[in-house]
């Protein structure tokens, strides 16, 4: 063994003494820069002729500072902690609420119990989910929106549940039947979506919840598949094998009125004493008085669609509401086109049959004619229609073919607020109506306000509805904000109109009933079964356990609406979604305004916030701008897949503002065919004038219709179009092709003029 080692001794000696062979200045410099360590040689087991040189903390000299040693030990400790601690879970955890949130509650427990009982008795709680313990109900309410339960099946649980006394349900297996497999079938009239089933497959885990949230994440991709398969949208192309009975979320109700019964609510014998302590566990809003008495009408009688005398339920009108301020653009234009393309409006029939079993929805587009803080003049209604007729984006919807399903309404803030019984006598006491999440924007008085009071204007309020006027030579950014009519760019965002729309959606749903949609929404499928579900809902604010009211369904004159308006009144008339989330959470009323998964209406949102990117849906957007500017590596999908490949299964898509971004930059005009050629010509002329910004602008003004013939004769080449079309462009051209009768809608129906 020693004979084998001896030939290597020179090398070993050289290895051990390499430090001494360095130039003196180099070694001294090294020692100077490493004063806090010193070399130590230790023997190597089994190799007696070799030694290992290592660096250790230099603690021998007592006169030296201990700071370097402490820093070294601290670094080693941090490294050990990082190695010992378990890795962070893949699914991020978010706080359920802000630690700075303060209570907004002004309703006592007895009133909250009455609200719960009223909503349940009216059939507005078709869910098997429990009622929060904090409400303190002593007995389980009878629920006419749940199937009848025998007394033997009514097992008391820890949390209060409702007992079903309603009609039985039949869950549907919706599939296209040969030979009609090219398109999905229309939803069954009167069908209902089971939100409990949808929540089971689509809801994100709720933090700090009981029982514990599911162990596997609820991916948007998987949710859309359930919505697609359960809704029959896979139209003869089903590739999923196995039993999918758990994915059936659409049902019809049998006409079993003998199982139902009138539910009479207890009425309070006297007004509540504001000084008594009857609400342990509830946290009242600071410096606010309890609501002492709330007047609720008799609960509505729940009736399944099969028991109605007509297809439409007068207690639940099928009204889509949308709010718009400023010049009509391609944004409400596309919302209306998507409505015609997806909803069962009957425009595929020559005449609507009198014996039809389908309830036709209506789209009410509310137009605010001026800045959000202005008062409409006496001729506002006439002026509104005059502007709509001259707008190339709006005029097509004034065609008689659409008069039964699309209606334009004039928005008047004073009239609308006076139409809400809960606040009509008190809202004028506020100095401003523009309160968004506690951020208050004051609106100054103006001379025009006085003029309006003396005239025939319907408004008679202080600065809440004052007409603002632009001051020449001054005013600055605040004055500009007060006079904005629509958002023309990201820098000129019309914040006041956005705040006004936060309040408008609750007013419209409470006064008229129906569903409110933000103007940056596109329909993707028929909403029949959502109308059938009699509860109220909004949807989740991305990963947060808060509401986004871009989609909001509420009932006309409901107890929930009364609660929201009275609570908002005591909180500065703030209707921001985050504030509404606090109202319902503080009062334990969240189940009455169901927070649906955003996958149903906003499928890209989680991906844009860097969540679920490991298994994204189709299409995959990392930011909302991808809808308008599809990244090059994904730009083959829009043309190859078309409408059928755009978040299939979702009910709508919310593109989050981008009011200033055209859907189709190379063809930024309404392309609806010969019937609307004049409007198209005017839009194309305006676009050309805007681009050239020269003498052609004056020529266009003098020869307004002279462009019509020129554009008809112009031959458009593919080279003039964008090579890779974006998703926004493909959807716009798809909807327009349906109006031109060049293709059917998503259900295979051809428009009939």
XYZ file of C-alpha atoms in Angstrom:
753
model
C 0.000 0.000 0.000
C 2.836 2.457 0.800
C 4.543 1.709 -2.496
C 1.437 2.959 -4.296
C 1.369 6.181 -2.335
C 5.034 7.189 -2.467
C 5.128 8.167 -6.170
C 2.442 10.753 -5.463
C 4.233 12.415 -2.505
C 5.753 15.276 -4.526
C 2.307 16.204 -5.791
C 0.870 15.985 -2.289
C 3.588 18.172 -0.871
C 3.045 20.635 -3.630
C -0.703 20.644 -2.867
C -0.079 21.288 0.845
C 2.429 24.093 0.348
C 0.843 25.969 -2.568
C -0.057 28.857 -0.289
C 3.609 29.510 0.529
C 4.577 29.536 -3.130
C 2.441 32.560 -3.938
C 4.073 35.974 -4.258
C 4.281 37.741 -0.941
C 2.150 40.715 -1.890
C -0.588 38.469 -3.179
C -0.775 36.376 -0.042
C -0.757 39.413 2.218
C -3.585 40.950 0.222
C -5.553 37.727 0.482
C -5.016 37.592 4.217
C -5.997 41.226 4.559
C -9.256 40.712 2.683
C -10.017 37.548 4.673
C -9.111 38.752 8.154
C -12.270 37.276 9.582
C -11.209 33.707 8.570
C -8.035 31.636 8.871
C -6.857 28.466 7.136
C -6.719 25.172 9.046
C -5.389 21.856 7.738
C -6.932 18.612 8.898
C -5.877 15.019 8.118
C -7.811 12.994 5.576
C -8.890 9.569 6.907
C -7.168 6.723 5.029
C -4.690 9.028 3.320
C -2.011 9.815 5.875
C 0.181 11.759 3.449
C -2.553 14.255 2.522
C -4.222 17.038 4.525
C -7.331 19.077 3.733
C -7.153 22.819 4.043
C -10.361 24.646 5.109
C -11.267 28.159 6.199
C -12.761 28.686 9.659
C -13.892 31.838 11.521
C -10.879 33.640 12.924
C -11.753 33.888 16.604
C -8.304 33.487 18.100
C -7.293 37.157 18.416
C -9.380 38.665 21.224
C -8.616 42.219 20.176
C -10.490 41.842 16.888
C -14.144 42.860 16.478
C -16.796 40.188 16.910
C -19.059 41.721 14.257
C -17.739 39.621 11.334
C -18.188 36.470 13.410
C -21.752 37.379 14.313
C -22.590 38.142 10.687
C -21.160 34.792 9.620
C -23.123 32.901 12.244
C -26.301 34.777 11.304
C -25.896 33.838 7.630
C -25.393 30.197 8.541
C -28.521 30.282 10.755
C -30.643 31.810 7.977
C -29.416 29.143 5.547
C -30.316 26.364 7.972
C -33.781 27.831 8.556
C -34.472 27.994 4.827
C -33.426 24.360 4.449
C -35.446 23.137 7.419
C -38.712 24.993 6.882
C -41.264 23.333 4.520
C -41.773 24.837 1.122
C -44.701 27.229 0.544
C -47.741 25.491 -1.023
C -48.235 25.946 -4.736
C -51.662 27.521 -4.290
C -51.237 31.043 -2.901
C -53.214 32.068 0.162
C -54.792 35.474 0.415
C -56.278 37.274 3.398
C -60.060 37.051 3.491
C -60.437 40.683 4.482
C -58.429 43.766 5.107
C -57.361 44.308 8.726
C -58.432 47.930 8.380
C -62.025 47.097 7.473
C -64.509 48.726 9.852
C -68.034 47.562 10.503
C -70.793 48.950 8.288
C -73.671 47.242 10.104
C -76.793 49.258 10.976
C -79.338 46.398 11.135
C -80.151 44.548 14.305
C -80.441 40.774 14.449
C -84.252 40.799 14.460
C -84.319 42.758 11.199
C -81.675 40.511 9.651
C -83.826 37.508 10.553
C -86.814 39.111 8.849
C -84.762 39.730 5.713
C -83.612 36.122 5.620
C -87.151 34.805 6.161
C -88.593 37.131 3.499
C -86.071 36.086 0.850
C -86.476 32.380 1.607
C -90.277 32.565 1.604
C -90.180 34.373 -1.760
C -88.185 31.524 -3.308
C -85.012 33.599 -3.589
C -82.821 31.042 -1.821
C -82.859 27.887 -3.985
C -79.826 26.477 -2.207
C -79.139 23.749 0.330
C -76.385 25.814 1.929
C -76.815 26.612 5.591
C -77.826 29.930 7.101
C -75.056 31.569 9.156
C -75.265 30.794 12.872
C -74.939 34.485 13.675
C -78.441 35.139 12.293
C -79.778 33.138 15.224
C -82.885 31.547 13.726
C -84.550 29.203 16.179
C -86.363 27.041 13.641
C -85.545 26.024 10.094
C -87.581 28.052 7.553
C -89.689 26.365 4.900
C -88.107 26.814 1.487
C -90.425 26.695 -1.568
C -87.439 26.781 -3.954
C -86.072 23.429 -2.745
C -87.635 20.037 -3.522
C -90.126 18.714 -0.991
C -88.590 16.894 1.951
C -90.458 14.422 4.076
C -90.472 15.027 7.804
C -88.353 11.914 8.336
C -85.555 13.438 6.229
C -85.501 16.693 8.173
C -82.490 16.020 10.361
C -81.459 18.944 12.578
C -77.878 20.053 11.982
C -75.476 22.298 13.835
C -76.131 25.159 11.452
C -79.611 26.179 10.425
C -80.789 24.720 7.138
C -84.012 25.287 5.274
C -86.581 22.577 4.650
C -87.747 22.131 1.092
C -91.483 22.291 0.361
C -91.208 22.952 -3.379
C -91.512 20.983 -6.623
C -89.324 18.066 -7.577
C -86.415 18.505 -9.957
C -85.474 16.602 -13.087
C -81.832 17.003 -14.101
C -81.274 17.108 -17.838
C -78.762 15.308 -20.028
C -78.405 17.949 -22.738
C -76.843 16.646 -25.932
C -77.292 17.263 -29.606
C -79.238 14.480 -31.272
C -78.411 13.060 -34.697
C -78.621 14.436 -37.338
C -78.641 17.906 -35.722
C -75.169 17.744 -34.236
C -73.508 20.697 -35.948
C -74.725 23.177 -33.326
C -75.698 22.935 -29.669
C -79.404 22.900 -28.795
C -81.096 25.892 -27.224
C -81.615 25.551 -23.462
C -84.931 24.049 -22.426
C -87.423 26.874 -21.748
C -87.946 27.289 -18.022
C -84.820 25.334 -17.102
C -82.831 26.257 -14.007
C -79.120 26.210 -13.169
C -78.264 24.455 -9.915
C -75.757 26.863 -8.406
C -74.853 24.394 -5.666
C -73.530 22.028 -8.332
C -71.709 24.808 -10.161
C -70.101 25.996 -6.932
C -68.992 22.456 -6.175
C -67.024 22.257 -9.430
C -66.015 25.871 -9.945
C -65.643 27.754 -6.668
C -62.180 28.607 -5.415
C -61.454 27.450 -1.861
C -62.784 29.866 0.757
C -60.201 30.680 3.386
C -60.978 30.117 7.061
C -64.141 28.233 6.102
C -65.973 25.351 7.728
C -65.959 22.687 6.505
C -62.421 22.747 5.148
C -62.008 23.748 1.489
C -61.306 21.026 -1.085
C -57.755 19.724 -1.224
C -57.467 20.193 -4.988
C -57.668 23.614 -6.651
C -60.743 24.433 -8.715
C -59.272 25.350 -12.077
C -61.100 27.641 -14.471
C -60.270 25.177 -17.246
C -62.079 22.348 -15.441
C -65.012 24.580 -14.545
C -65.515 25.539 -18.183
C -65.546 21.878 -19.170
C -68.285 21.160 -16.636
C -70.281 24.157 -17.873
C -69.716 23.077 -21.465
C -70.619 19.409 -21.070
C -73.462 19.926 -18.603
C -74.942 22.637 -20.822
C -74.743 20.576 -24.025
C -72.350 22.996 -25.711
C -69.995 20.261 -26.896
C -72.503 19.781 -29.760
C -71.707 16.272 -30.962
C -67.984 16.617 -30.297
C -67.905 15.109 -26.824
C -64.606 13.367 -26.156
C -64.937 12.976 -22.385
C -65.699 9.348 -21.488
C -67.090 7.981 -18.264
C -69.973 8.910 -16.001
C -70.543 12.646 -15.936
C -73.807 12.641 -14.000
C -72.216 14.857 -11.355
C -71.747 17.478 -14.081
C -75.482 17.836 -14.703
C -76.306 21.273 -13.344
C -79.438 22.168 -15.328
C -82.854 20.963 -14.222
C -86.549 21.555 -14.749
C -89.172 21.747 -12.014
C -92.362 19.710 -12.023
C -95.668 21.434 -11.452
C -96.310 20.138 -7.957
C -98.173 23.004 -6.390
C -99.911 20.707 -3.944
C -96.623 20.400 -2.072
C -96.256 24.130 -1.663
C -97.949 26.271 0.875
C -98.324 29.932 1.578
C -95.667 31.075 3.994
C -96.704 33.835 6.389
C -93.977 35.781 8.104
C -94.150 36.980 11.664
C -94.407 40.751 11.900
C -92.791 42.652 14.749
C -95.259 43.735 17.404
C -93.484 46.982 18.092
C -90.598 49.143 17.020
C -87.232 47.962 18.297
C -85.729 49.811 21.235
C -82.420 51.269 20.015
C -81.025 51.271 23.581
C -81.567 47.571 24.328
C -78.754 45.068 23.786
C -80.378 42.382 21.682
C -77.488 41.778 19.327
C -74.570 40.047 21.016
C -71.978 39.097 18.416
C -72.966 41.808 15.943
C -70.681 44.814 15.530
C -72.521 48.072 14.858
C -71.098 50.821 12.690
C -69.365 53.403 14.836
C -71.332 56.597 15.493
C -74.363 55.275 13.595
C -77.875 54.570 14.810
C -79.571 51.207 14.443
C -82.283 50.960 11.842
C -85.364 50.856 14.039
C -88.042 49.817 11.576
C -87.991 48.477 8.040
C -91.178 48.037 6.066
C -91.227 44.914 3.919
C -94.096 43.871 1.666
C -95.645 40.447 1.826
C -93.268 37.812 0.438
C -93.741 36.868 -3.191
C -95.258 33.525 -4.020
C -92.774 31.175 -5.618
C -94.004 29.534 -8.798
C -92.020 27.213 -11.076
C -92.116 28.059 -14.763
C -94.319 25.041 -15.470
C -97.121 26.572 -13.383
C -97.066 30.025 -15.013
C -99.898 31.134 -17.250
C -97.415 32.690 -19.689
C -93.734 31.955 -20.391
C -92.626 35.143 -18.635
C -92.860 35.511 -14.870
C -94.121 39.026 -14.065
C -92.304 38.888 -10.720
C -89.001 38.162 -12.478
C -88.846 40.199 -15.706
C -86.106 39.218 -18.122
C -84.421 42.570 -18.490
C -80.754 43.096 -19.242
C -79.621 46.560 -18.103
C -76.545 48.428 -19.295
C -75.396 51.970 -18.485
C -73.546 54.190 -20.960
C -72.217 57.760 -20.867
C -70.878 59.756 -23.784
C -70.775 59.186 -27.543
C -71.906 55.760 -28.693
C -68.859 53.657 -29.668
C -67.965 50.139 -30.714
C -68.154 48.956 -27.061
C -71.954 49.029 -26.513
C -72.259 48.170 -30.221
C -70.500 44.829 -29.683
C -72.408 44.141 -26.456
C -75.692 44.487 -28.354
C -74.445 42.355 -31.264
C -73.377 39.582 -28.873
C -76.823 39.767 -27.245
C -78.497 39.200 -30.631
C -76.036 36.415 -31.487
C -76.560 34.358 -28.318
C -79.913 35.088 -26.645
C -83.247 33.621 -27.732
C -84.707 36.874 -29.076
C -86.705 35.258 -31.889
C -85.094 37.286 -34.699
C -84.477 33.980 -36.454
C -88.264 33.715 -36.895
C -90.320 35.735 -39.328
C -92.895 36.420 -36.612
C -92.901 35.591 -32.939
C -95.547 32.872 -32.354
C -98.280 33.723 -29.895
C -98.192 30.236 -28.370
C -94.428 30.216 -27.842
C -93.191 28.707 -24.581
C -90.088 30.913 -24.616
C -89.781 34.149 -22.643
C -87.967 36.673 -24.835
C -85.394 38.757 -22.971
C -85.131 42.505 -23.497
C -82.015 44.652 -23.495
C -82.452 48.093 -21.918
C -79.533 50.387 -22.686
C -79.577 53.381 -20.359
C -78.006 56.505 -21.874
C -76.646 59.244 -19.646
C -76.599 62.159 -22.142
C -73.974 64.357 -20.485
C -71.259 64.325 -17.840
C -72.055 62.216 -14.788
C -72.660 65.314 -12.623
C -74.970 67.084 -15.069
C -78.733 67.523 -15.208
C -80.570 66.452 -18.388
C -82.285 69.353 -20.116
C -86.024 69.260 -20.961
C -85.338 68.071 -24.504
C -82.923 65.341 -23.441
C -85.130 62.488 -24.663
C -85.493 64.002 -28.123
C -81.813 64.881 -28.273
C -80.854 61.348 -27.281
C -82.719 59.764 -30.184
C -81.396 62.390 -32.586
C -77.854 61.484 -31.601
C -78.569 57.756 -31.819
C -79.930 58.148 -35.353
C -76.798 59.949 -36.521
C -74.384 57.542 -34.810
C -73.162 54.774 -37.148
C -72.581 52.538 -34.136
C -76.062 53.029 -32.623
C -78.406 53.611 -35.575
C -78.531 49.927 -36.701
C -80.309 48.992 -33.468
C -83.123 51.442 -34.171
C -84.178 49.170 -37.052
C -87.765 47.881 -36.592
C -86.448 44.292 -36.562
C -84.957 44.886 -33.128
C -87.608 47.124 -31.555
C -89.092 44.346 -29.402
C -85.810 43.265 -27.833
C -83.529 46.361 -27.739
C -84.749 49.559 -26.101
C -82.888 52.790 -25.369
C -83.722 54.511 -22.084
C -82.791 57.986 -20.863
C -80.994 58.061 -17.526
C -81.969 60.837 -15.110
C -80.212 60.593 -11.733
C -82.790 62.647 -9.835
C -85.724 60.689 -11.222
C -84.039 57.369 -10.510
C -83.119 58.212 -6.918
C -86.628 59.482 -6.248
C -87.904 56.131 -7.513
C -86.192 54.223 -4.691
C -88.539 54.323 -1.655
C -85.779 53.488 0.823
C -83.764 56.656 0.120
C -86.002 59.080 -1.772
C -86.554 61.321 1.261
C -82.932 61.414 2.436
C -80.509 61.304 -0.490
C -80.661 65.067 -1.058
C -78.927 65.635 2.259
C -75.654 64.445 0.750
C -73.264 67.057 -0.593
C -72.140 64.677 -3.335
C -73.218 61.357 -4.816
C -69.729 60.423 -5.936
C -68.402 58.147 -3.216
C -66.371 55.147 -4.296
C -64.901 52.975 -1.595
C -64.674 55.949 0.750
C -63.022 58.155 -1.881
C -65.360 61.149 -2.162
C -65.331 63.510 -5.129
C -67.031 66.855 -4.520
C -68.995 68.543 -7.305
C -69.018 72.350 -7.077
C -72.044 74.570 -7.595
C -72.410 76.481 -10.834
C -74.532 79.195 -12.266
C -76.222 76.718 -14.556
C -77.595 74.933 -11.490
C -79.645 77.987 -10.581
C -80.820 78.327 -14.137
C -82.059 74.743 -14.110
C -83.958 75.230 -10.864
C -85.794 78.188 -12.318
C -86.576 76.391 -15.575
C -88.578 73.298 -16.456
C -85.877 70.796 -15.591
C -86.999 67.820 -13.553
C -84.087 68.206 -11.149
C -84.441 70.233 -7.991
C -81.418 69.174 -6.003
C -78.277 70.835 -4.750
C -74.814 70.013 -5.987
C -75.643 66.342 -6.277
C -77.110 66.918 -9.719
C -75.615 70.199 -10.716
C -74.748 70.898 -14.314
C -71.046 71.515 -14.636
C -69.636 73.982 -17.092
C -66.122 74.251 -18.406
C -64.376 77.363 -17.177
C -62.341 79.101 -19.792
C -58.761 79.743 -18.878
C -58.788 77.605 -15.739
C -60.211 74.657 -13.917
C -57.317 72.283 -14.419
C -57.545 68.520 -14.126
C -60.489 68.577 -11.684
C -62.617 70.678 -14.017
C -61.741 68.391 -16.911
C -62.786 65.337 -14.885
C -66.158 66.883 -14.084
C -66.939 67.435 -17.763
C -65.815 64.100 -19.185
C -68.315 62.048 -21.163
C -66.740 58.651 -21.548
C -63.150 57.435 -21.330
C -61.240 58.368 -24.470
C -57.864 57.157 -23.191
C -56.245 55.711 -20.086
C -55.214 59.250 -19.058
C -58.706 60.728 -19.460
C -60.644 58.075 -17.570
C -64.223 59.136 -16.813
C -64.125 58.290 -13.124
C -67.373 60.054 -12.245
C -69.395 58.004 -14.721
C -67.865 54.823 -13.336
C -68.859 55.806 -9.784
C -72.348 56.723 -10.970
C -72.686 53.353 -12.682
C -71.783 51.603 -9.401
C -74.950 53.084 -7.924
C -77.029 52.874 -11.106
C -76.853 49.072 -11.306
C -78.433 48.645 -7.876
C -81.097 51.245 -8.599
C -82.090 49.610 -11.890
C -82.240 46.083 -10.478
C -84.155 47.208 -7.372
C -86.647 49.314 -9.328
C -87.220 47.117 -12.386
C -85.662 43.738 -11.626
C -83.376 41.874 -13.988
C -79.643 41.582 -14.589
C -77.197 44.440 -14.916
C -74.084 44.124 -17.108
C -71.121 46.440 -17.466
C -70.667 47.821 -20.967
C -67.352 45.990 -21.332
C -69.185 42.657 -21.395
C -69.716 40.239 -24.299
C -72.350 37.478 -24.227
C -71.024 33.987 -24.966
C -74.127 31.770 -24.553
C -77.840 31.759 -23.768
C -78.685 32.782 -20.185
C -81.980 30.848 -19.957
C -81.028 28.739 -16.936
C -79.579 31.775 -15.113
C -82.964 33.476 -15.418
C -84.561 30.297 -14.066
C -82.466 30.453 -10.891
C -84.476 32.753 -8.640
C -81.681 33.875 -6.328
C -79.638 37.069 -6.507
C -75.993 36.951 -7.568
C -72.845 38.791 -8.569
C -69.468 37.126 -9.084
C -66.134 36.828 -7.316
C -63.474 39.534 -7.517
C -60.729 37.302 -8.921
C -58.907 35.588 -6.028
C -60.526 37.742 -3.334
C -63.634 36.815 -1.371
C -65.326 40.012 -2.543
C -67.975 40.873 -5.135
C -67.507 42.129 -8.629
C -70.836 43.641 -9.672
C -69.988 43.811 -13.374
C -72.753 41.194 -13.484
C -75.522 41.727 -10.942
C -78.891 40.023 -10.629
C -81.449 41.219 -8.091
C -85.213 41.151 -7.677
C -87.518 44.118 -7.925
C -88.403 45.485 -4.491
C -86.646 42.720 -2.570
C -85.757 42.700 1.125
C -82.115 42.344 0.121
C -82.391 45.521 -1.932
C -83.960 47.343 1.005
C -81.073 46.279 3.202
C -78.449 47.409 0.680
C -79.969 50.856 0.116
C -80.517 51.575 3.801
C -76.989 50.405 4.624
C -75.455 52.408 1.793
C -77.359 55.472 2.977
C -75.653 55.172 6.378
C -72.278 54.688 4.649
C -72.187 57.687 2.331
C -74.187 56.133 -0.538
C -71.137 54.081 -1.415
C -71.929 51.268 -3.870
C -68.389 50.270 -4.782
C -68.180 46.440 -5.022
C -65.743 46.280 -2.122
C -68.113 48.323 0.025
C -71.081 46.134 -0.900
C -68.952 43.137 0.085
C -68.536 44.663 3.531
C -72.264 45.395 3.857
C -73.285 41.785 3.280
C -70.386 40.273 5.246
C -70.988 42.419 8.322
C -74.685 41.468 8.267
C -74.119 37.778 7.424
C -76.233 38.103 4.284
C -73.617 36.973 1.760
C -75.487 33.767 0.821
C -78.481 35.886 -0.254
C -76.269 37.635 -2.839
C -74.418 34.607 -4.112
C -70.822 35.202 -5.138
C -70.518 33.045 -8.258
C -67.133 31.879 -9.599
C -65.523 34.375 -11.950
C -64.971 31.520 -14.417
C -68.610 31.977 -15.463
C -68.249 35.628 -16.490
C -64.560 36.587 -16.300
C -62.558 33.494 -17.238
C -59.232 35.272 -17.877
C -59.038 37.178 -14.605
C -57.066 34.675 -12.518
C -54.487 34.186 -15.266
C -53.931 37.926 -15.577
C -53.020 37.956 -11.871
C -50.441 35.180 -12.264
C -52.683 32.469 -10.881
C -53.528 29.025 -12.364
C -51.079 29.610 -15.194
C -49.955 25.979 -14.961
C -53.328 24.888 -16.414
C -54.935 27.912 -18.095
C -58.202 27.861 -20.047
C -58.527 28.510 -23.779
C -57.584 31.178 -24.730
C -54.687 31.941 -22.420
C -54.430 35.638 -21.526
C -51.644 36.855 -19.241
C -53.157 40.342 -19.313
C -56.488 41.756 -20.452
C -54.795 43.603 -23.316
C -54.204 40.206 -24.990
C -57.836 40.262 -26.081
C -57.135 43.319 -28.251
C -53.469 42.589 -29.065
C -53.120 38.809 -29.135
C -49.451 37.820 -28.646
C -47.758 36.576 -31.810
C -47.094 33.078 -30.445
C -50.850 32.635 -29.796
C -52.168 34.594 -32.777
C -53.050 31.533 -34.884
C -55.836 30.555 -32.483
C -58.422 33.317 -33.107
C -58.887 32.591 -36.813
C -58.412 28.826 -36.485
C -60.834 28.354 -33.570
C -63.120 31.361 -33.877
C -66.000 32.020 -31.497
C -66.195 28.308 -30.668
C -62.750 28.419 -29.066
C -63.263 31.486 -26.895
C -63.810 30.458 -23.238
C -66.437 27.965 -24.344
C -68.781 27.202 -21.470
C -68.629 30.679 -19.895
C -71.753 32.837 -20.020
C -69.957 36.079 -20.843
C -66.544 37.702 -21.073
C -65.514 40.868 -19.258
C -62.612 42.643 -21.009
C -62.100 45.229 -18.245
C -62.350 48.698 -19.722
C -60.040 49.494 -22.703
C -62.745 51.897 -23.917
C -60.212 53.641 -26.150
C -58.998 50.442 -27.832
C -60.882 49.525 -31.061
C -62.014 45.935 -31.514
C -61.006 45.926 -35.171
C -58.313 48.573 -35.844
C -58.087 47.970 -39.594
C -61.892 48.065 -40.003
C -63.029 50.327 -37.197
C -66.582 50.790 -38.474
C -69.875 48.852 -38.322
C -69.768 46.274 -41.102
C -73.408 45.106 -41.217
C -74.151 44.923 -44.921
C -76.224 46.915 -47.450
C -79.084 47.692 -45.050
C -76.772 49.866 -42.983
C -74.467 51.109 -45.722
C -75.024 54.788 -44.978
C -73.835 54.423 -41.412
C -70.843 52.390 -42.520
C -69.912 55.013 -45.108
C -70.123 57.806 -42.542
C -67.947 55.859 -40.087
C -65.355 55.047 -42.742
C -65.251 58.629 -43.888
C -64.762 59.836 -40.328
C -61.998 57.290 -39.797
C -60.227 58.354 -42.970
C -60.521 62.014 -42.037
C -59.131 61.327 -38.587
C -56.139 59.520 -40.023
C -55.273 62.067 -42.659
C -55.921 65.230 -40.594
C -55.618 67.479 -43.623
C -57.825 69.050 -46.245
C -59.810 65.841 -46.589
C -61.479 66.670 -43.266
C -63.071 69.778 -44.765
C -64.010 67.853 -47.896
C -65.693 65.142 -45.837
C -67.772 67.722 -43.999
C -68.977 69.248 -47.286
C -69.647 65.977 -49.091
C -70.890 63.723 -46.351
C -72.495 61.082 -48.578
C -69.988 61.373 -51.375
C -67.939 58.595 -49.839
C -70.642 55.977 -50.037
C -70.148 55.242 -53.735
C -66.394 55.406 -53.492
C -66.321 52.811 -50.745
C -68.744 50.542 -52.572
C -66.493 50.533 -55.625
C -63.295 50.124 -53.615
C -61.863 46.616 -53.787
C -60.429 45.591 -50.451
C -57.309 43.456 -50.524
C -56.100 40.992 -47.920
C -52.841 42.916 -47.754
C -54.659 45.907 -46.273
C -55.926 43.763 -43.387
C -53.921 42.658 -40.378
C -52.302 39.303 -41.110
C -52.950 37.738 -37.703
C -56.363 38.811 -36.455
C -56.789 39.406 -32.737
C -59.527 37.831 -30.636
C -61.448 41.103 -30.417
C -61.450 41.409 -34.207
C -62.579 37.818 -34.783
C -65.516 38.161 -32.371
C -66.643 41.466 -33.870
C -66.550 40.085 -37.421
C -68.362 36.914 -36.304
C -71.286 38.851 -34.838
C -71.427 41.165 -37.863
C -71.505 38.211 -40.271
C -74.643 36.982 -38.489
C -76.388 40.329 -39.090
C -75.282 40.221 -42.756
C -76.863 36.725 -43.016
C -73.528 35.187 -43.952
C -73.539 32.723 -41.068
C -75.956 31.425 -38.405
C -75.677 32.233 -34.735
C -74.052 29.883 -32.239
C -77.203 27.700 -32.158
C -77.427 27.300 -35.922
C -80.254 29.847 -36.383
C -80.234 32.241 -39.345
C -81.459 35.787 -38.904
C -84.656 36.561 -40.825
C -85.226 40.164 -41.908
